[in-house]
Amino acid sequence: MLRWTVAVLVFAAAGTGTAYGIVSQERTDVPGLSTLGDGRWDYPKLTKPTLPPGAPLPFVQENPGEVHYADLEQLLLPAPAGAEADPTLRGERGRVPVERYLKEYAQDGREDLREHLTEGGLRHIAARGWSMPDGTSVRIFLLRFHTSALAGNYFRAQLGGAPDTMVRLVDVEEMSSYDQGYGNDAKVASTERYVYDEATPRGPVQVRHADMTAGDIVALVAVSRKGTAPVVPFHQTVILQNQLLG
């Protein structure tokens, strides 16, 4: 049975002092979190992906390569209630070309990423995106590599994990720094993640993003909005996507 572990995490909503927790639990299905007035989004109930007959889970003894055998689209977090789908991320089975993924990054950093992906064992990319009624935009990309070692190499060589990342996303004015509001308890076994907030001074659009790796998959979660990008649903989205990969 697939065991989904939801780490305990408490968020303080920016400027409100409101907090919410995700209680540790193990179950076959992961419930979406209902909207309780603190800014979180109403996600649908999440269920474990379907595996091919006889295929093992990614992080068990029978799968030393830590390969995700589920279809990549099934590992993408579904959009919450009230979302409008991003028409640029509607490829067949959720697949998108490398160039669409690279458009999430500033122009001056794309060539290094493109070269690594071309030579570094990338298999394919699946993506999903949406916008919310308040203007918040969300884009999630899952990059599947031929091996977990190749995925880890791209994650560490290109995306880093330093307190300040110079790999700028589009609309980031200078750089992004560790998101100090993301709790250390929000961990999913066998995965690694770095969560960032755009450092000040910012431009007209604030960008928050997270990089994560799990076996043969590297993920990008990007959230942006004119003015201020909401922190609570960003953290919620990162945690739920991380759970689907863990």
PDB file of C-alpha atoms in Angstrom:
ATOM      1  CA  MET A   1       0.000   0.000   0.000  1.00  0.00           C
ATOM      2  CA  LEU A   2       1.277   3.434  -0.875  1.00  0.00           C
ATOM      3  CA  ARG A   3       1.991   5.440   2.254  1.00  0.00           C
ATOM      4  CA  TRP A   4       1.524   9.172   1.975  1.00  0.00           C
ATOM      5  CA  THR A   5       3.104  11.095   4.847  1.00  0.00           C
ATOM      6  CA  VAL A   6       1.968  14.658   5.400  1.00  0.00           C
ATOM      7  CA  ALA A   7       4.537  16.509   7.479  1.00  0.00           C
ATOM      8  CA  VAL A   8       3.411  18.821  10.262  1.00  0.00           C
ATOM      9  CA  LEU A   9       3.725  22.407   9.138  1.00  0.00           C
ATOM     10  CA  VAL A  10       2.419  25.695  10.439  1.00  0.00           C
ATOM     11  CA  PHE A  11       2.228  28.799   8.289  1.00  0.00           C
ATOM     12  CA  ALA A  12       1.730  32.388   9.329  1.00  0.00           C
ATOM     13  CA  ALA A  13      -0.210  34.222   6.653  1.00  0.00           C
ATOM     14  CA  ALA A  14       1.657  37.373   5.702  1.00  0.00           C
ATOM     15  CA  GLY A  15       0.338  40.379   7.561  1.00  0.00           C
ATOM     16  CA  THR A  16      -2.468  38.502   9.316  1.00  0.00           C
ATOM     17  CA  GLY A  17      -0.909  36.245  11.939  1.00  0.00           C
ATOM     18  CA  THR A  18      -3.318  33.517  10.813  1.00  0.00           C
ATOM     19  CA  ALA A  19      -1.860  29.998  11.008  1.00  0.00           C
ATOM     20  CA  TYR A  20      -2.835  26.551   9.863  1.00  0.00           C
ATOM     21  CA  GLY A  21      -1.350  23.112  10.299  1.00  0.00           C
ATOM     22  CA  ILE A  22      -1.155  19.955   8.226  1.00  0.00           C
ATOM     23  CA  VAL A  23      -1.347  17.006  10.592  1.00  0.00           C
ATOM     24  CA  SER A  24       0.902  13.968  10.166  1.00  0.00           C
ATOM     25  CA  GLN A  25      -1.017  10.996   8.810  1.00  0.00           C
ATOM     26  CA  GLU A  26      -0.629   7.897   6.669  1.00  0.00           C
ATOM     27  CA  ARG A  27      -3.284   6.892   4.173  1.00  0.00           C
ATOM     28  CA  THR A  28      -3.829   5.627   0.662  1.00  0.00           C
ATOM     29  CA  ASP A  29      -5.509   8.866  -0.441  1.00  0.00           C
ATOM     30  CA  VAL A  30      -4.250  12.352   0.265  1.00  0.00           C
ATOM     31  CA  PRO A  31      -7.127  14.771   0.846  1.00  0.00           C
ATOM     32  CA  GLY A  32      -7.039  18.239  -0.640  1.00  0.00           C
ATOM     33  CA  LEU A  33      -7.189  20.968   1.954  1.00  0.00           C
ATOM     34  CA  SER A  34     -10.482  22.818   2.219  1.00  0.00           C
ATOM     35  CA  THR A  35     -10.444  26.589   2.140  1.00  0.00           C
ATOM     36  CA  LEU A  36     -10.788  27.885   5.679  1.00  0.00           C
ATOM     37  CA  GLY A  37     -10.476  31.608   5.117  1.00  0.00           C
ATOM     38  CA  ASP A  38      -6.703  31.838   5.579  1.00  0.00           C
ATOM     39  CA  GLY A  39      -5.987  32.036   1.862  1.00  0.00           C
ATOM     40  CA  ARG A  40      -5.401  28.374   1.077  1.00  0.00           C
ATOM     41  CA  TRP A  41      -6.952  26.978  -2.089  1.00  0.00           C
ATOM     42  CA  ASP A  42      -9.571  24.253  -2.369  1.00  0.00           C
ATOM     43  CA  TYR A  43      -7.759  21.386  -4.084  1.00  0.00           C
ATOM     44  CA  PRO A  44      -9.572  18.229  -5.169  1.00  0.00           C
ATOM     45  CA  LYS A  45      -8.952  14.998  -3.327  1.00  0.00           C
ATOM     46  CA  LEU A  46      -5.589  13.573  -4.353  1.00  0.00           C
ATOM     47  CA  THR A  47      -5.160   9.871  -5.031  1.00  0.00           C
ATOM     48  CA  LYS A  48      -2.112   7.724  -5.646  1.00  0.00           C
ATOM     49  CA  PRO A  49      -1.115   7.376  -9.321  1.00  0.00           C
ATOM     50  CA  THR A  50      -1.887   4.199 -11.229  1.00  0.00           C
ATOM     51  CA  LEU A  51       1.143   1.963 -11.758  1.00  0.00           C
ATOM     52  CA  PRO A  52       1.635  -0.538 -14.591  1.00  0.00           C
ATOM     53  CA  PRO A  53       0.991  -4.138 -13.472  1.00  0.00           C
ATOM     54  CA  GLY A  54       3.896  -5.400 -11.388  1.00  0.00           C
ATOM     55  CA  ALA A  55       5.699  -2.045 -11.270  1.00  0.00           C
ATOM     56  CA  PRO A  56       7.121  -1.083  -7.857  1.00  0.00           C
ATOM     57  CA  LEU A  57       6.770   2.223  -6.058  1.00  0.00           C
ATOM     58  CA  PRO A  58       9.718   4.597  -6.546  1.00  0.00           C
ATOM     59  CA  PHE A  59      11.293   4.401  -3.086  1.00  0.00           C
ATOM     60  CA  VAL A  60      11.148   0.740  -2.102  1.00  0.00           C
ATOM     61  CA  GLN A  61      13.846  -1.924  -1.938  1.00  0.00           C
ATOM     62  CA  GLU A  62      12.580  -3.519  -5.158  1.00  0.00           C
ATOM     63  CA  ASN A  63      13.272  -0.266  -7.051  1.00  0.00           C
ATOM     64  CA  PRO A  64      16.937   0.665  -6.411  1.00  0.00           C
ATOM     65  CA  GLY A  65      16.882   3.112  -9.332  1.00  0.00           C
ATOM     66  CA  GLU A  66      14.090   5.145  -7.658  1.00  0.00           C
ATOM     67  CA  VAL A  67      12.146   5.236 -10.921  1.00  0.00           C
ATOM     68  CA  HIS A  68       8.588   6.608 -11.044  1.00  0.00           C
ATOM     69  CA  TYR A  69       6.677   4.144 -13.223  1.00  0.00           C
ATOM     70  CA  ALA A  70       3.419   6.116 -13.065  1.00  0.00           C
ATOM     71  CA  ASP A  71       2.485   8.273 -16.045  1.00  0.00           C
ATOM     72  CA  LEU A  72       4.090  11.674 -15.558  1.00  0.00           C
ATOM     73  CA  GLU A  73       0.784  13.506 -16.015  1.00  0.00           C
ATOM     74  CA  GLN A  74      -0.697  11.605 -13.057  1.00  0.00           C
ATOM     75  CA  LEU A  75       2.056  13.012 -10.856  1.00  0.00           C
ATOM     76  CA  LEU A  76       1.085  16.619 -11.611  1.00  0.00           C
ATOM     77  CA  LEU A  77      -0.926  18.401  -8.938  1.00  0.00           C
ATOM     78  CA  PRO A  78      -4.472  19.089 -10.209  1.00  0.00           C
ATOM     79  CA  ALA A  79      -5.744  22.661 -10.275  1.00  0.00           C
ATOM     80  CA  PRO A  80      -7.851  23.914  -7.344  1.00  0.00           C
ATOM     81  CA  ALA A  81     -11.453  25.086  -7.487  1.00  0.00           C
ATOM     82  CA  GLY A  82     -11.923  28.378  -9.326  1.00  0.00           C
ATOM     83  CA  ALA A  83      -8.775  27.999 -11.439  1.00  0.00           C
ATOM     84  CA  GLU A  84      -8.599  28.814 -15.145  1.00  0.00           C
ATOM     85  CA  ALA A  85      -6.251  26.528 -17.093  1.00  0.00           C
ATOM     86  CA  ASP A  86      -3.140  27.983 -18.719  1.00  0.00           C
ATOM     87  CA  PRO A  87      -3.669  27.434 -22.478  1.00  0.00           C
ATOM     88  CA  THR A  88       0.105  27.301 -23.097  1.00  0.00           C
ATOM     89  CA  LEU A  89       0.391  24.146 -20.965  1.00  0.00           C
ATOM     90  CA  ARG A  90      -2.212  21.948 -22.636  1.00  0.00           C
ATOM     91  CA  GLY A  91      -0.032  19.489 -24.519  1.00  0.00           C
ATOM     92  CA  GLU A  92      -1.105  15.903 -25.156  1.00  0.00           C
ATOM     93  CA  ARG A  93      -0.812  13.938 -21.887  1.00  0.00           C
ATOM     94  CA  GLY A  94       0.437  17.162 -20.323  1.00  0.00           C
ATOM     95  CA  ARG A  95       3.680  17.038 -22.320  1.00  0.00           C
ATOM     96  CA  VAL A  96       5.432  20.282 -23.236  1.00  0.00           C
ATOM     97  CA  PRO A  97       8.650  20.978 -25.175  1.00  0.00           C
ATOM     98  CA  VAL A  98      11.877  22.011 -23.483  1.00  0.00           C
ATOM     99  CA  GLU A  99      11.519  25.530 -24.882  1.00  0.00           C
ATOM    100  CA  ARG A 100       8.262  26.081 -22.991  1.00  0.00           C
ATOM    101  CA  TYR A 101       9.953  25.088 -19.733  1.00  0.00           C
ATOM    102  CA  LEU A 102      12.896  27.384 -20.474  1.00  0.00           C
ATOM    103  CA  LYS A 103      10.519  30.336 -20.924  1.00  0.00           C
ATOM    104  CA  GLU A 104      10.046  30.275 -17.151  1.00  0.00           C
ATOM    105  CA  TYR A 105      13.645  31.458 -16.781  1.00  0.00           C
ATOM    106  CA  ALA A 106      15.293  34.780 -17.574  1.00  0.00           C
ATOM    107  CA  GLN A 107      16.761  34.945 -21.066  1.00  0.00           C
ATOM    108  CA  ASP A 108      20.385  35.122 -19.894  1.00  0.00           C
ATOM    109  CA  GLY A 109      20.177  31.781 -18.071  1.00  0.00           C
ATOM    110  CA  ARG A 110      18.379  29.649 -20.629  1.00  0.00           C
ATOM    111  CA  GLU A 111      21.322  28.481 -22.727  1.00  0.00           C
ATOM    112  CA  ASP A 112      23.121  26.732 -19.849  1.00  0.00           C
ATOM    113  CA  LEU A 113      19.891  24.989 -18.857  1.00  0.00           C
ATOM    114  CA  ARG A 114      19.166  24.012 -22.465  1.00  0.00           C
ATOM    115  CA  GLU A 115      22.645  22.543 -22.946  1.00  0.00           C
ATOM    116  CA  HIS A 116      22.418  20.472 -19.775  1.00  0.00           C
ATOM    117  CA  LEU A 117      18.960  19.157 -20.648  1.00  0.00           C
ATOM    118  CA  THR A 118      20.075  18.277 -24.189  1.00  0.00           C
ATOM    119  CA  GLU A 119      23.124  16.343 -23.020  1.00  0.00           C
ATOM    120  CA  GLY A 120      22.054  15.315 -19.529  1.00  0.00           C
ATOM    121  CA  GLY A 121      19.546  12.527 -20.084  1.00  0.00           C
ATOM    122  CA  LEU A 122      16.183  14.312 -20.092  1.00  0.00           C
ATOM    123  CA  ARG A 123      13.338  12.062 -21.309  1.00  0.00           C
ATOM    124  CA  HIS A 124      10.345  14.410 -21.354  1.00  0.00           C
ATOM    125  CA  ILE A 125       8.526  17.178 -19.492  1.00  0.00           C
ATOM    126  CA  ALA A 126       4.930  17.366 -18.288  1.00  0.00           C
ATOM    127  CA  ALA A 127       3.357  20.593 -17.083  1.00  0.00           C
ATOM    128  CA  ARG A 128       0.158  22.087 -15.737  1.00  0.00           C
ATOM    129  CA  GLY A 129      -0.681  25.699 -15.040  1.00  0.00           C
ATOM    130  CA  TRP A 130      -3.584  27.898 -14.053  1.00  0.00           C
ATOM    131  CA  SER A 131      -4.588  31.357 -12.909  1.00  0.00           C
ATOM    132  CA  MET A 132      -6.772  32.221  -9.930  1.00  0.00           C
ATOM    133  CA  PRO A 133      -9.477  34.907  -9.690  1.00  0.00           C
ATOM    134  CA  ASP A 134      -7.101  37.209  -7.763  1.00  0.00           C
ATOM    135  CA  GLY A 135      -4.615  37.149 -10.652  1.00  0.00           C
ATOM    136  CA  THR A 136      -2.172  34.632  -9.165  1.00  0.00           C
ATOM    137  CA  SER A 137      -0.491  32.491 -11.828  1.00  0.00           C
ATOM    138  CA  VAL A 138       0.796  28.963 -11.126  1.00  0.00           C
ATOM    139  CA  ARG A 139       3.015  26.802 -13.343  1.00  0.00           C
ATOM    140  CA  ILE A 140       4.240  23.322 -12.421  1.00  0.00           C
ATOM    141  CA  PHE A 141       6.785  21.399 -14.504  1.00  0.00           C
ATOM    142  CA  LEU A 142       7.928  17.802 -13.980  1.00  0.00           C
ATOM    143  CA  LEU A 143      11.131  16.778 -15.765  1.00  0.00           C
ATOM    144  CA  ARG A 144      11.715  13.035 -16.087  1.00  0.00           C
ATOM    145  CA  PHE A 145      15.290  11.841 -16.633  1.00  0.00           C
ATOM    146  CA  HIS A 146      16.615   8.447 -17.712  1.00  0.00           C
ATOM    147  CA  THR A 147      18.027   7.793 -14.227  1.00  0.00           C
ATOM    148  CA  SER A 148      17.756   9.276 -10.754  1.00  0.00           C
ATOM    149  CA  ALA A 149      21.491  10.079 -10.886  1.00  0.00           C
ATOM    150  CA  LEU A 150      20.964  12.246 -13.977  1.00  0.00           C
ATOM    151  CA  ALA A 151      18.019  13.999 -12.336  1.00  0.00           C
ATOM    152  CA  GLY A 152      20.094  14.691  -9.236  1.00  0.00           C
ATOM    153  CA  ASN A 153      22.963  16.007 -11.322  1.00  0.00           C
ATOM    154  CA  TYR A 154      20.733  18.539 -13.098  1.00  0.00           C
ATOM    155  CA  PHE A 155      19.106  19.546  -9.818  1.00  0.00           C
ATOM    156  CA  ARG A 156      22.392  20.230  -8.047  1.00  0.00           C
ATOM    157  CA  ALA A 157      24.469  21.535 -10.950  1.00  0.00           C
ATOM    158  CA  GLN A 158      21.895  23.929 -12.409  1.00  0.00           C
ATOM    159  CA  LEU A 159      19.333  24.691  -9.717  1.00  0.00           C
ATOM    160  CA  GLY A 160      21.770  24.678  -6.819  1.00  0.00           C
ATOM    161  CA  GLY A 161      20.289  24.882  -3.363  1.00  0.00           C
ATOM    162  CA  ALA A 162      22.320  27.866  -2.191  1.00  0.00           C
ATOM    163  CA  PRO A 163      20.631  30.443   0.086  1.00  0.00           C
ATOM    164  CA  ASP A 164      20.578  32.861  -2.862  1.00  0.00           C
ATOM    165  CA  THR A 165      19.981  31.415  -6.311  1.00  0.00           C
ATOM    166  CA  MET A 166      21.199  33.314  -9.339  1.00  0.00           C
ATOM    167  CA  VAL A 167      19.090  31.150 -11.671  1.00  0.00           C
ATOM    168  CA  ARG A 168      16.460  33.815 -12.195  1.00  0.00           C
ATOM    169  CA  LEU A 169      12.898  33.122 -13.206  1.00  0.00           C
ATOM    170  CA  VAL A 170      11.092  35.497 -15.551  1.00  0.00           C
ATOM    171  CA  ASP A 171       9.972  38.690 -13.747  1.00  0.00           C
ATOM    172  CA  VAL A 172      12.548  38.284 -10.952  1.00  0.00           C
ATOM    173  CA  GLU A 173      14.380  41.601 -10.791  1.00  0.00           C
ATOM    174  CA  GLU A 174      17.671  40.476  -9.221  1.00  0.00           C
ATOM    175  CA  MET A 175      17.636  37.122  -7.410  1.00  0.00           C
ATOM    176  CA  SER A 176      15.645  34.828  -5.136  1.00  0.00           C
ATOM    177  CA  SER A 177      16.526  33.808  -1.575  1.00  0.00           C
ATOM    178  CA  TYR A 178      15.470  30.999   0.744  1.00  0.00           C
ATOM    179  CA  ASP A 179      11.880  31.378   1.860  1.00  0.00           C
ATOM    180  CA  GLN A 180      12.354  31.649   5.617  1.00  0.00           C
ATOM    181  CA  GLY A 181       8.633  31.138   6.207  1.00  0.00           C
ATOM    182  CA  TYR A 182       8.662  27.602   4.810  1.00  0.00           C
ATOM    183  CA  GLY A 183       9.020  25.285   7.803  1.00  0.00           C
ATOM    184  CA  ASN A 184      11.784  22.698   8.066  1.00  0.00           C
ATOM    185  CA  ASP A 185       9.168  20.157   9.176  1.00  0.00           C
ATOM    186  CA  ALA A 186       7.530  20.244   5.747  1.00  0.00           C
ATOM    187  CA  LYS A 187       9.628  17.362   4.466  1.00  0.00           C
ATOM    188  CA  VAL A 188       8.631  14.353   2.399  1.00  0.00           C
ATOM    189  CA  ALA A 189      10.802  11.247   2.690  1.00  0.00           C
ATOM    190  CA  SER A 190      13.167  10.478  -0.217  1.00  0.00           C
ATOM    191  CA  THR A 191      12.719  13.928  -1.771  1.00  0.00           C
ATOM    192  CA  GLU A 192      14.714  17.138  -1.653  1.00  0.00           C
ATOM    193  CA  ARG A 193      13.377  20.650  -2.102  1.00  0.00           C
ATOM    194  CA  TYR A 194      14.473  24.272  -1.997  1.00  0.00           C
ATOM    195  CA  VAL A 195      11.813  26.950  -1.581  1.00  0.00           C
ATOM    196  CA  TYR A 196      12.513  30.532  -2.641  1.00  0.00           C
ATOM    197  CA  ASP A 197      11.005  33.988  -2.448  1.00  0.00           C
ATOM    198  CA  GLU A 198      12.073  36.863  -4.664  1.00  0.00           C
ATOM    199  CA  ALA A 199      14.487  39.117  -2.819  1.00  0.00           C
ATOM    200  CA  THR A 200      13.911  42.852  -2.577  1.00  0.00           C
ATOM    201  CA  PRO A 201      13.949  45.161  -4.415  1.00  0.00           C
ATOM    202  CA  ARG A 202      11.213  43.601  -6.535  1.00  0.00           C
ATOM    203  CA  GLY A 203       9.576  44.761  -9.721  1.00  0.00           C
ATOM    204  CA  PRO A 204       5.834  44.986 -10.420  1.00  0.00           C
ATOM    205  CA  VAL A 205       5.449  41.166 -10.218  1.00  0.00           C
ATOM    206  CA  GLN A 206       6.469  39.081  -7.203  1.00  0.00           C
ATOM    207  CA  VAL A 207       7.696  35.556  -7.959  1.00  0.00           C
ATOM    208  CA  ARG A 208       7.882  32.640  -5.536  1.00  0.00           C
ATOM    209  CA  HIS A 209       9.215  29.272  -6.632  1.00  0.00           C
ATOM    210  CA  ALA A 210      10.377  25.868  -5.440  1.00  0.00           C
ATOM    211  CA  ASP A 211      12.756  23.330  -6.952  1.00  0.00           C
ATOM    212  CA  MET A 212      12.460  19.710  -5.888  1.00  0.00           C
ATOM    213  CA  THR A 213      13.843  16.328  -6.852  1.00  0.00           C
ATOM    214  CA  ALA A 214      12.483  12.843  -6.225  1.00  0.00           C
ATOM    215  CA  GLY A 215      14.198   9.869  -7.841  1.00  0.00           C
ATOM    216  CA  ASP A 216      14.216  10.330 -11.616  1.00  0.00           C
ATOM    217  CA  ILE A 217      12.085  13.516 -11.521  1.00  0.00           C
ATOM    218  CA  VAL A 218      12.935  17.191 -11.029  1.00  0.00           C
ATOM    219  CA  ALA A 219      10.066  19.620 -10.418  1.00  0.00           C
ATOM    220  CA  LEU A 220       9.580  23.368 -10.650  1.00  0.00           C
ATOM    221  CA  VAL A 221       6.655  25.098  -8.932  1.00  0.00           C
ATOM    222  CA  ALA A 222       6.368  28.793  -9.839  1.00  0.00           C
ATOM    223  CA  VAL A 223       3.781  31.218  -8.449  1.00  0.00           C
ATOM    224  CA  SER A 224       3.605  34.872  -9.457  1.00  0.00           C
ATOM    225  CA  ARG A 225       1.274  37.838  -9.170  1.00  0.00           C
ATOM    226  CA  LYS A 226       1.325  41.578  -9.762  1.00  0.00           C
ATOM    227  CA  GLY A 227       1.954  43.249  -6.448  1.00  0.00           C
ATOM    228  CA  THR A 228       2.263  40.449  -3.885  1.00  0.00           C
ATOM    229  CA  ALA A 229       2.168  36.703  -4.567  1.00  0.00           C
ATOM    230  CA  PRO A 230       0.191  34.980  -1.764  1.00  0.00           C
ATOM    231  CA  VAL A 231       2.408  32.896   0.508  1.00  0.00           C
ATOM    232  CA  VAL A 232      -0.100  30.469   2.088  1.00  0.00           C
ATOM    233  CA  PRO A 233      -1.388  28.865  -1.144  1.00  0.00           C
ATOM    234  CA  PHE A 234       2.168  28.822  -2.508  1.00  0.00           C
ATOM    235  CA  HIS A 235       3.381  26.768   0.459  1.00  0.00           C
ATOM    236  CA  GLN A 236       0.275  24.589   0.226  1.00  0.00           C
ATOM    237  CA  THR A 237       0.916  23.927  -3.480  1.00  0.00           C
ATOM    238  CA  VAL A 238       4.572  23.037  -2.882  1.00  0.00           C
ATOM    239  CA  ILE A 239       3.698  20.576  -0.106  1.00  0.00           C
ATOM    240  CA  LEU A 240       0.986  18.813  -2.103  1.00  0.00           C
ATOM    241  CA  GLN A 241       3.134  18.510  -5.233  1.00  0.00           C
ATOM    242  CA  ASN A 242       6.005  17.217  -3.106  1.00  0.00           C
ATOM    243  CA  GLN A 243       3.703  14.569  -1.602  1.00  0.00           C
ATOM    244  CA  LEU A 244       2.670  13.329  -5.041  1.00  0.00           C
ATOM    245  CA  LEU A 245       6.321  12.716  -5.906  1.00  0.00           C
ATOM    246  CA  GLY A 246       7.327  11.133  -2.595  1.00  0.00           C
TER     247      GLY A 246
END
